[in-house]
Amino acid sequence: MPMAINAQGSKANFAGKWALNAEKSDMGQAPQGGGGGGPRMGGGDFTATQDANLLTVVRTRTGQDGQAVTTETKYTLDGKVSVNTTARGESKSTATWSADGKSLTIVTTRSFERDGQTTEMKSTEVWSLTSPTALSVVSTTSTPNGERKTTMVYDKK
């Protein structure tokens, strides 16, 4: 897998343009009262850049008004907390490598307000390259309505 290895000391490199492979993905079941998955829940195409201590993920999706909405999320790869703020609220993430450097686990806590109440959601994503041109992201999200597990498979463009 020479394409999956870089100068980071044999850690997986997730850089590239990634397209969701819906046929190979498992969107899971939405918790009761929850919405569907797909691009809205982070399952759409994205571009990732990565250096020794930073993974940046840029996604463009269509908003409710039909306009393109681009979000950029940054994760430090040194175990420190990353804070990302969007229109939906603030998220705090910690990314840690597996012992063999082949997978990256990102634990995120999001806080947002709805109907005057602050709600917190926690998610865990495990990123791993299943081949030099395929990425798997297994995500487990805990919400007030229950837990949801998805496996998104992406093909490198």
PDB file of C-alpha atoms in Angstrom:
ATOM      1  CA  MET A   1       0.000   0.000   0.000  1.00  0.00           C
ATOM      2  CA  PRO A   2       2.597   2.629  -0.887  1.00  0.00           C
ATOM      3  CA  MET A   3      -0.106   5.231  -1.591  1.00  0.00           C
ATOM      4  CA  ALA A   4      -1.537   4.872   1.910  1.00  0.00           C
ATOM      5  CA  ILE A   5       1.775   5.456   3.646  1.00  0.00           C
ATOM      6  CA  ASN A   6       3.570   8.783   3.916  1.00  0.00           C
ATOM      7  CA  ALA A   7       6.335  10.516   5.838  1.00  0.00           C
ATOM      8  CA  GLN A   8       4.321  10.446   9.064  1.00  0.00           C
ATOM      9  CA  GLY A   9       6.012   7.231  10.109  1.00  0.00           C
ATOM     10  CA  SER A  10       3.712   4.688   8.448  1.00  0.00           C
ATOM     11  CA  LYS A  11       0.429   6.290   9.497  1.00  0.00           C
ATOM     12  CA  ALA A  12      -2.485   6.086   7.080  1.00  0.00           C
ATOM     13  CA  ASN A  13      -2.888   9.117   4.833  1.00  0.00           C
ATOM     14  CA  PHE A  14      -6.521  10.040   4.188  1.00  0.00           C
ATOM     15  CA  ALA A  15      -5.741  12.918   1.814  1.00  0.00           C
ATOM     16  CA  GLY A  16      -7.675  12.982  -1.442  1.00  0.00           C
ATOM     17  CA  LYS A  17     -11.050  13.519  -3.044  1.00  0.00           C
ATOM     18  CA  TRP A  18     -13.509  10.912  -1.794  1.00  0.00           C
ATOM     19  CA  ALA A  19     -16.874   9.907  -3.296  1.00  0.00           C
ATOM     20  CA  LEU A  20     -19.493   8.071  -1.247  1.00  0.00           C
ATOM     21  CA  ASN A  21     -20.099   4.526  -2.480  1.00  0.00           C
ATOM     22  CA  ALA A  22     -23.738   4.169  -1.400  1.00  0.00           C
ATOM     23  CA  GLU A  23     -23.937   0.524  -2.528  1.00  0.00           C
ATOM     24  CA  LYS A  24     -21.131  -0.540  -0.189  1.00  0.00           C
ATOM     25  CA  SER A  25     -22.207   1.735   2.684  1.00  0.00           C
ATOM     26  CA  ASP A  26     -24.557   0.873   5.532  1.00  0.00           C
ATOM     27  CA  MET A  27     -26.551   3.934   6.581  1.00  0.00           C
ATOM     28  CA  GLY A  28     -27.897   2.145   9.658  1.00  0.00           C
ATOM     29  CA  GLN A  29     -31.221   2.785  11.324  1.00  0.00           C
ATOM     30  CA  ALA A  30     -32.092   6.283  12.510  1.00  0.00           C
ATOM     31  CA  PRO A  31     -32.977   6.497  16.206  1.00  0.00           C
ATOM     32  CA  GLN A  32     -36.673   6.916  16.907  1.00  0.00           C
ATOM     33  CA  GLY A  33     -37.629  10.471  16.073  1.00  0.00           C
ATOM     34  CA  GLY A  34     -34.384  10.979  14.158  1.00  0.00           C
ATOM     35  CA  GLY A  35     -33.967  11.956  10.559  1.00  0.00           C
ATOM     36  CA  GLY A  36     -32.379  10.058   7.715  1.00  0.00           C
ATOM     37  CA  GLY A  37     -28.687   9.815   6.991  1.00  0.00           C
ATOM     38  CA  GLY A  38     -26.935  10.426   3.738  1.00  0.00           C
ATOM     39  CA  PRO A  39     -25.048  13.606   2.868  1.00  0.00           C
ATOM     40  CA  ARG A  40     -26.850  15.629   5.536  1.00  0.00           C
ATOM     41  CA  MET A  41     -25.310  13.465   8.263  1.00  0.00           C
ATOM     42  CA  GLY A  42     -21.789  13.724   6.856  1.00  0.00           C
ATOM     43  CA  GLY A  43     -22.092  10.905   4.336  1.00  0.00           C
ATOM     44  CA  GLY A  44     -21.536  12.888   1.143  1.00  0.00           C
ATOM     45  CA  ASP A  45     -18.455  13.371  -1.000  1.00  0.00           C
ATOM     46  CA  PHE A  46     -15.565  15.275   0.555  1.00  0.00           C
ATOM     47  CA  THR A  47     -11.975  16.372   0.092  1.00  0.00           C
ATOM     48  CA  ALA A  48      -9.385  15.703   2.786  1.00  0.00           C
ATOM     49  CA  THR A  49      -5.933  17.177   3.212  1.00  0.00           C
ATOM     50  CA  GLN A  50      -3.512  15.816   5.768  1.00  0.00           C
ATOM     51  CA  ASP A  51      -0.113  16.727   7.130  1.00  0.00           C
ATOM     52  CA  ALA A  52       1.801  15.450  10.159  1.00  0.00           C
ATOM     53  CA  ASN A  53      -0.548  16.992  12.739  1.00  0.00           C
ATOM     54  CA  LEU A  54      -3.711  18.096  10.921  1.00  0.00           C
ATOM     55  CA  LEU A  55      -6.559  16.458   8.994  1.00  0.00           C
ATOM     56  CA  THR A  56      -8.840  18.929   7.200  1.00  0.00           C
ATOM     57  CA  VAL A  57     -12.163  17.733   5.745  1.00  0.00           C
ATOM     58  CA  VAL A  58     -14.102  19.954   3.317  1.00  0.00           C
ATOM     59  CA  ARG A  59     -17.666  19.019   2.355  1.00  0.00           C
ATOM     60  CA  THR A  60     -20.061  20.819   0.033  1.00  0.00           C
ATOM     61  CA  ARG A  61     -23.747  19.977   0.246  1.00  0.00           C
ATOM     62  CA  THR A  62     -27.001  21.532  -0.901  1.00  0.00           C
ATOM     63  CA  GLY A  63     -28.730  23.551   1.808  1.00  0.00           C
ATOM     64  CA  GLN A  64     -32.465  23.738   2.436  1.00  0.00           C
ATOM     65  CA  ASP A  65     -32.621  26.828   0.223  1.00  0.00           C
ATOM     66  CA  GLY A  66     -30.973  24.990  -2.671  1.00  0.00           C
ATOM     67  CA  GLN A  67     -27.684  26.867  -2.293  1.00  0.00           C
ATOM     68  CA  ALA A  68     -24.333  25.126  -1.927  1.00  0.00           C
ATOM     69  CA  VAL A  69     -23.065  25.054   1.655  1.00  0.00           C
ATOM     70  CA  THR A  70     -19.389  24.296   2.285  1.00  0.00           C
ATOM     71  CA  THR A  71     -18.124  23.217   5.691  1.00  0.00           C
ATOM     72  CA  GLU A  72     -14.520  22.773   6.737  1.00  0.00           C
ATOM     73  CA  THR A  73     -13.651  20.638   9.756  1.00  0.00           C
ATOM     74  CA  LYS A  74     -10.140  20.428  11.175  1.00  0.00           C
ATOM     75  CA  TYR A  75      -8.825  17.687  13.434  1.00  0.00           C
ATOM     76  CA  THR A  76      -5.422  17.843  15.120  1.00  0.00           C
ATOM     77  CA  LEU A  77      -3.635  14.504  14.935  1.00  0.00           C
ATOM     78  CA  ASP A  78      -1.610  14.920  18.126  1.00  0.00           C
ATOM     79  CA  GLY A  79      -4.346  13.919  20.584  1.00  0.00           C
ATOM     80  CA  LYS A  80      -5.268  17.509  21.460  1.00  0.00           C
ATOM     81  CA  VAL A  81      -8.861  18.789  21.360  1.00  0.00           C
ATOM     82  CA  SER A  82      -9.968  20.441  18.101  1.00  0.00           C
ATOM     83  CA  VAL A  83     -12.828  22.949  18.231  1.00  0.00           C
ATOM     84  CA  ASN A  84     -14.983  23.517  15.132  1.00  0.00           C
ATOM     85  CA  THR A  85     -17.883  25.967  14.981  1.00  0.00           C
ATOM     86  CA  THR A  86     -20.713  25.885  12.442  1.00  0.00           C
ATOM     87  CA  ALA A  87     -24.156  27.434  12.170  1.00  0.00           C
ATOM     88  CA  ARG A  88     -25.430  24.373  14.078  1.00  0.00           C
ATOM     89  CA  GLY A  89     -23.145  24.965  17.050  1.00  0.00           C
ATOM     90  CA  GLU A  90     -19.756  23.991  18.398  1.00  0.00           C
ATOM     91  CA  SER A  91     -18.057  20.623  18.286  1.00  0.00           C
ATOM     92  CA  LYS A  92     -15.008  19.407  20.178  1.00  0.00           C
ATOM     93  CA  SER A  93     -13.059  16.475  18.760  1.00  0.00           C
ATOM     94  CA  THR A  94     -10.081  14.383  19.776  1.00  0.00           C
ATOM     95  CA  ALA A  95      -8.323  12.255  17.152  1.00  0.00           C
ATOM     96  CA  THR A  96      -6.066   9.353  18.130  1.00  0.00           C
ATOM     97  CA  TRP A  97      -4.157   6.850  16.018  1.00  0.00           C
ATOM     98  CA  SER A  98      -4.361   3.103  16.518  1.00  0.00           C
ATOM     99  CA  ALA A  99      -1.124   1.466  17.713  1.00  0.00           C
ATOM    100  CA  ASP A 100      -0.303   0.342  14.155  1.00  0.00           C
ATOM    101  CA  GLY A 101      -1.164   3.743  12.614  1.00  0.00           C
ATOM    102  CA  LYS A 102      -3.650   2.176  10.198  1.00  0.00           C
ATOM    103  CA  SER A 103      -6.809   3.705  11.665  1.00  0.00           C
ATOM    104  CA  LEU A 104      -7.753   7.036  13.191  1.00  0.00           C
ATOM    105  CA  THR A 105     -10.463   7.319  15.851  1.00  0.00           C
ATOM    106  CA  ILE A 106     -12.185  10.707  16.134  1.00  0.00           C
ATOM    107  CA  VAL A 107     -14.404  11.262  19.186  1.00  0.00           C
ATOM    108  CA  THR A 108     -16.628  14.344  18.837  1.00  0.00           C
ATOM    109  CA  THR A 109     -19.035  16.034  21.222  1.00  0.00           C
ATOM    110  CA  ARG A 110     -21.474  18.517  19.652  1.00  0.00           C
ATOM    111  CA  SER A 111     -23.581  21.004  21.559  1.00  0.00           C
ATOM    112  CA  PHE A 112     -26.495  22.787  19.927  1.00  0.00           C
ATOM    113  CA  GLU A 113     -29.671  24.553  20.918  1.00  0.00           C
ATOM    114  CA  ARG A 114     -33.125  23.528  19.818  1.00  0.00           C
ATOM    115  CA  ASP A 115     -36.375  24.891  21.198  1.00  0.00           C
ATOM    116  CA  GLY A 116     -34.445  26.782  23.876  1.00  0.00           C
ATOM    117  CA  GLN A 117     -32.698  23.682  25.208  1.00  0.00           C
ATOM    118  CA  THR A 118     -29.059  22.736  24.821  1.00  0.00           C
ATOM    119  CA  THR A 119     -28.580  19.217  23.513  1.00  0.00           C
ATOM    120  CA  GLU A 120     -25.332  17.277  23.376  1.00  0.00           C
ATOM    121  CA  MET A 121     -24.506  14.509  20.916  1.00  0.00           C
ATOM    122  CA  LYS A 122     -21.427  12.305  21.026  1.00  0.00           C
ATOM    123  CA  SER A 123     -20.032  10.454  18.045  1.00  0.00           C
ATOM    124  CA  THR A 124     -17.085   8.178  17.428  1.00  0.00           C
ATOM    125  CA  GLU A 125     -15.695   7.735  13.924  1.00  0.00           C
ATOM    126  CA  VAL A 126     -13.055   5.170  13.000  1.00  0.00           C
ATOM    127  CA  TRP A 127     -11.334   5.983   9.714  1.00  0.00           C
ATOM    128  CA  SER A 128      -9.351   3.265   7.930  1.00  0.00           C
ATOM    129  CA  LEU A 129      -8.105   2.620   4.416  1.00  0.00           C
ATOM    130  CA  THR A 130      -9.356  -0.734   3.175  1.00  0.00           C
ATOM    131  CA  SER A 131      -7.212  -0.340   0.036  1.00  0.00           C
ATOM    132  CA  PRO A 132      -5.165   2.515  -1.468  1.00  0.00           C
ATOM    133  CA  THR A 133      -8.378   3.744  -3.141  1.00  0.00           C
ATOM    134  CA  ALA A 134     -11.060   2.888  -0.561  1.00  0.00           C
ATOM    135  CA  LEU A 135     -11.839   4.492   2.798  1.00  0.00           C
ATOM    136  CA  SER A 136     -14.158   3.144   5.486  1.00  0.00           C
ATOM    137  CA  VAL A 137     -15.609   5.420   8.181  1.00  0.00           C
ATOM    138  CA  VAL A 138     -17.500   3.546  10.904  1.00  0.00           C
ATOM    139  CA  SER A 139     -19.514   6.013  12.961  1.00  0.00           C
ATOM    140  CA  THR A 140     -21.437   5.495  16.186  1.00  0.00           C
ATOM    141  CA  THR A 141     -23.578   8.435  17.305  1.00  0.00           C
ATOM    142  CA  SER A 142     -25.351   8.739  20.642  1.00  0.00           C
ATOM    143  CA  THR A 143     -28.343  11.086  20.687  1.00  0.00           C
ATOM    144  CA  PRO A 144     -31.153  11.756  23.153  1.00  0.00           C
ATOM    145  CA  ASN A 145     -33.247   9.436  20.930  1.00  0.00           C
ATOM    146  CA  GLY A 146     -30.809   6.520  20.946  1.00  0.00           C
ATOM    147  CA  GLU A 147     -27.683   5.250  19.246  1.00  0.00           C
ATOM    148  CA  ARG A 148     -27.009   4.997  15.528  1.00  0.00           C
ATOM    149  CA  LYS A 149     -24.194   3.137  13.778  1.00  0.00           C
ATOM    150  CA  THR A 150     -23.241   3.664  10.144  1.00  0.00           C
ATOM    151  CA  THR A 151     -20.455   2.456   7.898  1.00  0.00           C
ATOM    152  CA  MET A 152     -19.651   4.813   5.050  1.00  0.00           C
ATOM    153  CA  VAL A 153     -17.435   3.546   2.247  1.00  0.00           C
ATOM    154  CA  TYR A 154     -15.732   6.052  -0.037  1.00  0.00           C
ATOM    155  CA  ASP A 155     -13.891   5.590  -3.322  1.00  0.00           C
ATOM    156  CA  LYS A 156     -10.924   7.805  -4.135  1.00  0.00           C
ATOM    157  CA  LYS A 157     -11.615   9.941  -7.186  1.00  0.00           C
TER     158      LYS A 157
END
